[in-house]
Coordinates of C-alpha atoms in Angstrom, one line a residue:
X4 CA 82.7 92.4 190.9
X5 CA 81.4 93.9 187.7
X6 CA 77.7 93.6 187.1
X7 CA 76.3 93.4 183.6
X8 CA 72.7 93.3 182.4
X9 CA 71.7 91.4 179.3
X10 CA 71.1 94.7 177.5
X11 CA 73.9 96.9 178.7
X12 CA 76.6 94.2 178.3
X13 CA 76.2 94.0 174.5
X14 CA 77.5 97.5 174.0
X15 CA 81.1 96.5 174.9
X16 CA 81.4 92.7 175.3
X17 CA 84.7 91.0 176.1
X18 CA 86.1 87.7 177.3
X19 CA 89.7 87.0 178.1
X20 CA 91.6 84.0 176.9
X21 CA 92.0 82.9 180.5
X22 CA 88.2 83.1 181.2
X23 CA 87.5 81.3 177.9
X24 CA 89.9 78.5 179.0
X25 CA 88.3 78.3 182.4
X26 CA 84.8 78.0 181.0
X27 CA 86.0 75.3 178.5
X28 CA 87.7 73.4 181.4
X29 CA 84.5 73.6 183.4
X30 CA 82.4 72.4 180.5
X31 CA 84.7 69.4 180.0
X32 CA 84.7 68.5 183.7
X33 CA 81.0 68.7 184.0
X34 CA 80.2 66.9 180.7
X35 CA 82.4 64.0 181.9
X36 CA 80.0 63.3 184.7
X37 CA 77.5 62.0 182.2
X38 CA 79.9 59.3 181.0
X39 CA 81.9 58.2 184.0
X40 CA 79.5 55.3 184.8
X41 CA 79.5 53.8 181.3
X42 CA 82.8 51.7 181.5
X43 CA 82.3 50.6 185.1
X44 CA 78.6 49.9 185.2
X45 CA 79.4 46.2 185.5
X46 CA 81.0 47.0 188.9
X47 CA 78.5 49.5 190.1
X48 CA 75.5 47.3 189.5
X49 CA 76.3 44.4 191.8
X50 CA 77.8 46.7 194.5
X51 CA 74.5 48.7 194.9
X52 CA 72.2 45.7 194.4
X53 CA 71.1 46.0 190.8
X54 CA 70.1 42.9 188.9
X55 CA 72.2 42.3 185.7
X56 CA 69.2 43.2 183.5
X57 CA 68.9 46.6 185.2
X58 CA 72.6 47.7 184.9
X59 CA 71.8 49.9 181.9
X60 CA 69.4 51.9 184.0
X61 CA 72.5 53.7 185.5
X62 CA 73.4 55.2 182.1
X63 CA 69.8 55.5 180.9
X64 CA 68.6 57.6 183.9
X65 CA 71.6 59.9 183.6
X66 CA 70.8 60.5 180.0
X67 CA 67.1 61.0 180.8
X68 CA 68.0 63.5 183.5
X69 CA 70.2 65.4 181.0
X70 CA 67.4 65.5 178.4
X71 CA 64.9 66.8 181.0
X72 CA 67.4 69.4 182.2
X73 CA 67.8 70.8 178.7
X74 CA 64.1 71.7 178.7
X75 CA 63.4 72.6 182.3
X76 CA 66.7 74.1 183.6
X77 CA 68.7 75.6 180.7
X78 CA 66.0 78.1 179.8
X79 CA 66.3 79.6 183.3
X80 CA 69.3 81.4 182.0
X81 CA 67.0 83.8 180.2
X82 CA 65.2 85.0 183.4
X83 CA 67.6 84.4 186.4
X84 CA 71.0 85.9 187.1
X85 CA 73.4 83.6 185.3
X86 CA 76.3 83.4 187.6
X87 CA 74.1 82.4 190.6
X88 CA 72.2 79.9 188.4
X89 CA 75.5 78.3 187.3
X90 CA 76.8 78.2 190.9
X91 CA 73.7 76.6 192.4
X92 CA 73.5 74.0 189.6
X93 CA 77.2 73.1 190.2
X94 CA 76.5 72.7 193.9
X95 CA 73.5 70.4 193.1
X96 CA 75.8 68.4 190.8
X97 CA 78.4 68.1 193.6
X98 CA 75.7 66.8 196.0
X99 CA 74.4 64.3 193.5
X100 CA 77.9 62.9 192.9
X101 CA 78.5 62.6 196.6
X102 CA 75.3 60.8 196.9
X103 CA 76.4 58.4 194.2
X104 CA 79.7 57.8 195.9
X105 CA 78.1 56.7 199.2
X106 CA 74.9 55.1 197.9
X107 CA 74.4 51.7 199.5
X108 CA 71.3 50.5 197.6
X109 CA 70.0 50.6 194.0
X110 CA 67.1 53.1 194.6
X111 CA 69.5 55.8 196.0
X112 CA 72.1 55.3 193.4
X113 CA 69.5 55.4 190.5
X114 CA 68.0 58.6 192.0
X115 CA 71.5 60.2 192.2
X116 CA 72.1 59.1 188.6
X117 CA 69.0 61.0 187.4
X118 CA 70.1 64.1 189.3
X119 CA 73.7 63.9 188.0
X120 CA 72.3 64.0 184.5
X121 CA 69.8 66.8 185.4
X122 CA 72.4 69.1 187.0
X123 CA 75.1 68.4 184.3
X124 CA 73.2 70.6 182.0
X125 CA 75.1 73.4 183.6
X126 CA 77.4 73.0 180.6
X127 CA 74.6 74.3 178.4
X128 CA 74.3 77.3 180.7
X129 CA 78.0 78.0 180.4
X130 CA 78.2 77.8 176.6
X131 CA 75.6 80.6 176.0
X132 CA 77.2 82.6 178.9
X133 CA 80.5 82.6 177.0
X134 CA 78.6 83.6 173.9
X135 CA 77.1 86.6 175.9
X136 CA 80.5 87.8 176.9
X137 CA 82.0 87.5 173.4
X138 CA 81.9 90.3 170.8
X139 CA 80.0 89.5 167.6
X140 CA 83.1 89.2 165.5
X141 CA 84.7 86.5 167.6
X142 CA 81.6 84.8 169.0
X143 CA 82.0 81.7 166.9
X144 CA 85.7 81.4 167.9
X145 CA 84.8 81.6 171.6
X146 CA 82.0 79.1 171.3
X147 CA 84.3 76.8 169.4
X148 CA 87.0 77.0 172.0
X149 CA 84.5 76.3 174.8
X150 CA 83.0 73.3 172.9
X151 CA 86.5 72.0 172.4
X152 CA 86.8 71.7 176.2
X153 CA 83.4 70.0 176.4
X154 CA 84.3 67.5 173.7
X155 CA 87.6 66.7 175.4
X156 CA 85.8 66.0 178.7
X157 CA 83.5 63.6 176.9
X158 CA 86.5 61.9 175.2
X159 CA 88.5 61.5 178.4
X160 CA 85.7 60.6 180.8
X161 CA 85.7 56.8 180.0
X162 CA 89.5 56.2 180.3
X163 CA 89.7 58.4 183.4
X164 CA 86.9 56.4 185.0
X165 CA 88.4 53.1 184.1
X166 CA 91.9 54.0 185.4
X167 CA 90.6 55.6 188.6
X168 CA 88.4 52.6 189.3
X169 CA 91.3 50.2 188.8
X170 CA 93.4 52.2 191.4
X171 CA 90.8 53.4 193.9
X172 CA 87.4 51.8 193.1
X173 CA 84.4 53.2 191.3
X174 CA 83.2 55.2 194.2
X175 CA 86.3 57.3 194.1
X176 CA 85.4 58.4 190.6
X177 CA 82.2 60.1 191.9
X178 CA 83.9 61.4 195.0
X179 CA 86.8 63.1 193.2
X180 CA 84.4 64.6 190.6
X181 CA 82.2 66.0 193.4
X182 CA 85.3 67.7 194.8
X183 CA 86.1 69.1 191.4
X184 CA 82.5 70.5 191.1
X185 CA 82.9 72.3 194.4
X186 CA 86.2 73.9 193.2
X187 CA 84.5 74.9 190.0
X188 CA 81.5 76.4 191.8
X189 CA 83.7 78.5 194.1
X190 CA 86.0 79.6 191.2
X191 CA 83.3 80.5 188.8
X192 CA 81.4 82.3 191.5
X193 CA 84.5 84.5 192.0
X194 CA 85.5 85.2 188.4
X195 CA 82.3 85.2 186.3
X196 CA 80.7 88.6 185.9
X197 CA 77.0 88.9 186.9
X198 CA 74.5 88.8 184.1
X199 CA 71.0 89.8 184.8
X200 CA 68.7 89.1 181.9
X201 CA 66.3 91.9 180.9
X202 CA 63.5 89.4 180.4
X203 CA 61.1 89.1 183.4
X204 CA 58.5 86.5 182.9
X205 CA 56.9 83.7 184.9
X206 CA 58.7 80.3 184.6
X207 CA 55.6 78.5 183.1
X208 CA 55.3 81.4 180.6
X209 CA 59.0 80.9 179.8
X210 CA 58.4 77.2 179.1
X211 CA 55.4 77.8 176.9
X212 CA 57.4 80.4 175.0
X213 CA 59.8 77.6 173.9
X214 CA 57.2 76.1 171.6
X215 CA 56.6 79.5 170.1
X216 CA 60.3 80.0 169.6
X217 CA 60.5 76.8 167.7
X218 CA 57.6 77.7 165.4
X219 CA 58.8 81.3 164.8
X220 CA 62.5 80.7 164.4
X221 CA 63.4 79.0 161.1
X222 CA 67.2 79.2 161.8
X223 CA 66.7 77.1 165.0
X224 CA 64.5 74.5 163.2
X225 CA 66.9 74.2 160.3
X226 CA 70.1 74.0 162.3
X227 CA 68.5 71.6 164.8
X228 CA 67.3 69.4 162.0
X229 CA 70.7 69.3 160.3
X230 CA 72.4 68.3 163.5
X231 CA 69.7 65.8 164.6
X232 CA 70.4 63.9 161.4
X233 CA 74.1 64.1 161.7
X234 CA 74.1 63.2 165.4
X235 CA 71.8 60.2 164.5
X236 CA 74.5 59.0 162.1
X237 CA 77.1 59.6 164.8
X238 CA 75.2 57.6 167.4
X239 CA 74.6 54.8 164.8
X240 CA 78.3 54.5 164.1
X241 CA 79.6 54.6 167.6
X242 CA 76.9 52.1 168.8
X243 CA 77.7 49.7 166.1
X244 CA 81.5 50.0 165.7
X245 CA 82.4 48.3 168.9
X246 CA 80.4 45.2 167.7
X247 CA 82.4 44.9 164.5
X248 CA 85.7 45.7 166.2
X249 CA 85.1 42.9 168.7
X250 CA 84.0 40.5 166.0
X251 CA 86.3 37.7 164.7
X252 CA 86.9 39.7 161.5
X253 CA 88.7 42.5 163.5
X254 CA 89.4 40.7 166.7
X255 CA 90.2 43.8 168.8
X256 CA 90.3 43.6 172.6
X257 CA 88.4 46.0 174.9
X258 CA 91.6 48.0 175.4
X259 CA 92.1 48.2 171.7
X260 CA 88.6 49.4 171.2
X261 CA 89.1 52.1 173.9
X262 CA 92.2 53.3 172.0
X263 CA 90.2 53.3 168.8
X264 CA 87.7 55.7 170.4
X265 CA 90.5 58.3 170.7
X266 CA 89.6 59.1 167.1
X267 CA 87.0 61.4 168.6
X268 CA 89.8 63.8 169.7
X269 CA 89.7 65.1 166.1
X270 CA 86.4 66.8 166.9
X271 CA 87.8 68.7 169.8
X272 CA 90.5 70.2 167.6
X273 CA 88.2 71.1 164.8
X274 CA 85.6 72.9 166.9
X275 CA 87.6 76.2 167.3
X276 CA 88.4 76.2 163.6
X277 CA 84.7 75.9 162.8
X278 CA 83.9 78.8 165.0
X279 CA 86.5 81.0 163.3
X280 CA 85.1 80.0 159.9
X281 CA 81.6 81.0 161.0
X282 CA 82.9 84.4 162.3
X283 CA 84.1 85.1 158.7
X284 CA 80.6 84.6 157.3
X285 CA 81.2 81.2 155.8
X286 CA 78.6 79.2 157.6
X287 CA 76.9 77.9 154.5
X288 CA 80.0 76.4 152.8
X289 CA 81.2 75.1 156.1
X290 CA 77.8 73.4 156.7
X291 CA 78.1 71.7 153.3
X292 CA 81.6 70.5 154.2
X293 CA 80.4 69.1 157.5
X294 CA 77.5 67.2 156.0
X295 CA 79.6 65.8 153.1
X296 CA 82.3 64.8 155.5
X297 CA 79.8 62.6 157.3
X298 CA 78.6 61.1 154.0
X299 CA 82.2 60.4 153.1
X300 CA 82.7 58.5 156.4
X301 CA 80.0 56.0 155.6
X302 CA 81.0 55.7 151.9
X303 CA 84.5 54.8 153.1
X304 CA 83.0 52.2 155.5
X305 CA 80.9 50.8 152.7
X306 CA 83.8 50.6 150.3
X307 CA 86.0 48.8 152.8
X308 CA 83.4 46.2 153.8
X309 CA 83.6 47.4 157.4
X310 CA 86.4 45.0 158.4
X311 CA 89.6 47.0 157.9
X312 CA 90.4 48.6 161.2
X313 CA 92.6 51.4 159.7
X314 CA 89.9 52.4 157.3
X315 CA 87.3 52.4 160.1
X316 CA 89.6 54.7 162.1
X317 CA 89.9 57.1 159.2
X318 CA 86.1 57.0 158.9
X319 CA 85.7 57.8 162.6
X320 CA 88.0 60.8 162.2
X321 CA 85.9 62.1 159.3
X322 CA 82.7 61.5 161.3
X323 CA 83.9 63.4 164.4
X324 CA 85.2 66.3 162.3
X325 CA 81.9 66.7 160.5
X326 CA 79.8 66.4 163.7
X327 CA 81.9 68.9 165.7
X328 CA 82.0 71.3 162.9
X329 CA 78.3 71.3 162.3
X330 CA 77.6 71.6 166.1
X331 CA 79.6 74.8 166.5
X332 CA 78.2 76.2 163.2
X333 CA 74.7 75.7 164.5
X334 CA 75.3 77.2 167.9
X335 CA 77.0 80.2 166.3
X336 CA 74.0 80.8 164.2
X337 CA 71.4 80.5 166.9
X338 CA 73.4 82.6 169.4
X339 CA 73.4 85.4 166.9
X340 CA 69.6 85.7 167.3
X341 CA 69.5 87.7 170.5
X342 CA 70.8 87.5 174.1
X343 CA 67.4 87.6 175.6
X344 CA 66.4 84.2 174.2
X345 CA 69.8 82.5 173.9
X346 CA 69.4 80.0 176.7
X347 CA 66.0 78.8 175.5
X348 CA 67.4 78.5 171.9
X349 CA 70.3 76.4 173.1
X350 CA 68.1 74.2 175.2
X351 CA 65.8 73.5 172.3
X352 CA 68.7 73.0 169.9
X353 CA 70.4 70.4 172.2
X354 CA 67.2 68.6 173.0
X355 CA 66.2 68.2 169.4
X356 CA 69.5 66.8 168.2
X357 CA 69.7 64.5 171.2
X358 CA 66.4 63.0 169.9
X359 CA 68.2 62.3 166.6
X360 CA 71.0 60.6 168.5
X361 CA 68.5 58.4 170.3
X362 CA 67.0 57.3 167.0
X363 CA 70.5 56.5 165.7
X364 CA 71.4 54.5 168.8
X365 CA 68.1 52.6 168.7
X366 CA 68.4 51.8 165.0
X367 CA 72.0 50.5 165.3
X368 CA 71.4 47.2 167.0
X369 CA 68.4 46.3 164.9
X370 CA 70.1 47.3 161.6
X371 CA 73.3 45.5 162.5
X372 CA 71.6 42.3 163.6
X373 CA 69.4 42.2 160.5
X374 CA 71.7 43.5 157.7
X375 CA 75.2 43.6 159.2
X376 CA 77.8 46.3 158.6
X377 CA 76.6 46.9 155.1
X378 CA 73.2 47.9 156.6
X379 CA 74.9 50.2 159.0
X380 CA 76.8 51.9 156.1
X381 CA 73.6 52.4 154.1
X382 CA 71.7 53.7 157.1
X383 CA 74.6 56.0 158.0
X384 CA 74.6 57.4 154.5
X385 CA 70.9 58.1 154.6
X386 CA 71.0 60.4 157.6
X387 CA 73.4 63.0 156.2
X388 CA 71.9 62.7 152.7
X389 CA 68.5 63.8 154.1
X390 CA 70.3 66.7 155.8
X391 CA 72.0 67.6 152.5
X392 CA 68.8 67.7 150.6
X393 CA 67.3 70.0 153.2
X394 CA 70.4 72.1 153.1
X395 CA 70.1 72.6 149.4
X396 CA 66.8 74.4 149.9
X397 CA 68.9 77.2 151.3
X398 CA 70.2 77.8 147.8
X399 CA 66.7 78.5 146.4
X400 CA 66.7 82.0 144.9
X401 CA 64.7 84.5 147.0
X402 CA 64.8 82.4 150.2
X403 CA 65.7 84.5 153.2
X404 CA 69.1 83.8 154.7
X405 CA 69.0 81.3 157.5
X406 CA 72.5 81.5 158.8
X407 CA 74.9 84.2 159.8

């Protein structure tokens, strides 16, 4: 097995299409773990002894675990051998999924939900690992391809969970995914090259350095702020849209709403394209396109009154294209800053924009209840407009470049 250090590898980096596909597949399979419980939480809750008011804890604790993992686990990629770190985290994910599959009470299941989210951050170890292996001129393309797999995993998680539960029960969802994590751990352990980071610091020093990185890295702050705002708009839309689709004005069934959500597949297809565009040095115009596409989504919703399903579907397509495009552009920009800090940068980037998503989700129910779909449209427009105003400061003469 070939061994590569963080410094020596950069002299002749390479990654085959087959390995790129495998990493993308792994990212999709792991990311799906975060979403499997969402469509079947009504079955999980009573089975493990949760009260109806506590059902949402299943999803909430998984998301909390993921957020914590972005800060405390993902940065380990900058100081520990990456292949071993990925393998160990996948094994932990497998164990947590098995625990969820056999849990007989609420406390055990909720604890496993937290660990499932915590260990699922292995996807954010795999993405910078792929970036390490890619040459500079195709790094955006490789990241885009890997992110495409991740997005497909998120997209397919809910329907797979629903169908498997219907055939075999909800516990089978967790058991089957646990088996898949084991297969991935063994496979990746066999095919990934070793990568030993040249950085050697104490873990607590590593964590403290993340604050310094945020202060001293304007590209990270800028790209994270752009995507926090766009992801806030994304979460606002996808939290509110099921409410309007199920309302008497639209009258869609739950199956119809599930089919509507397939609009998100557009994001999976646009991610590799965004990576190629970034590789050609067109990050700034592509960023403008991404932000304006999200603005167009909510302008379309506002003009339609929010009650025409076909128009909402087109709006969803535009939204997912803009979000996926900007996500890949941001990662391409921060991954160009240096291999020795890439994992910490990715952890910070993801954590910051997830905070934006939390704000969007929290605002959705309040805005919709108070102002209806018109309020959602105006709020949705506001998020990307703020990002656009900040983006325009990149055009100020004499300002240092902030994107590759």
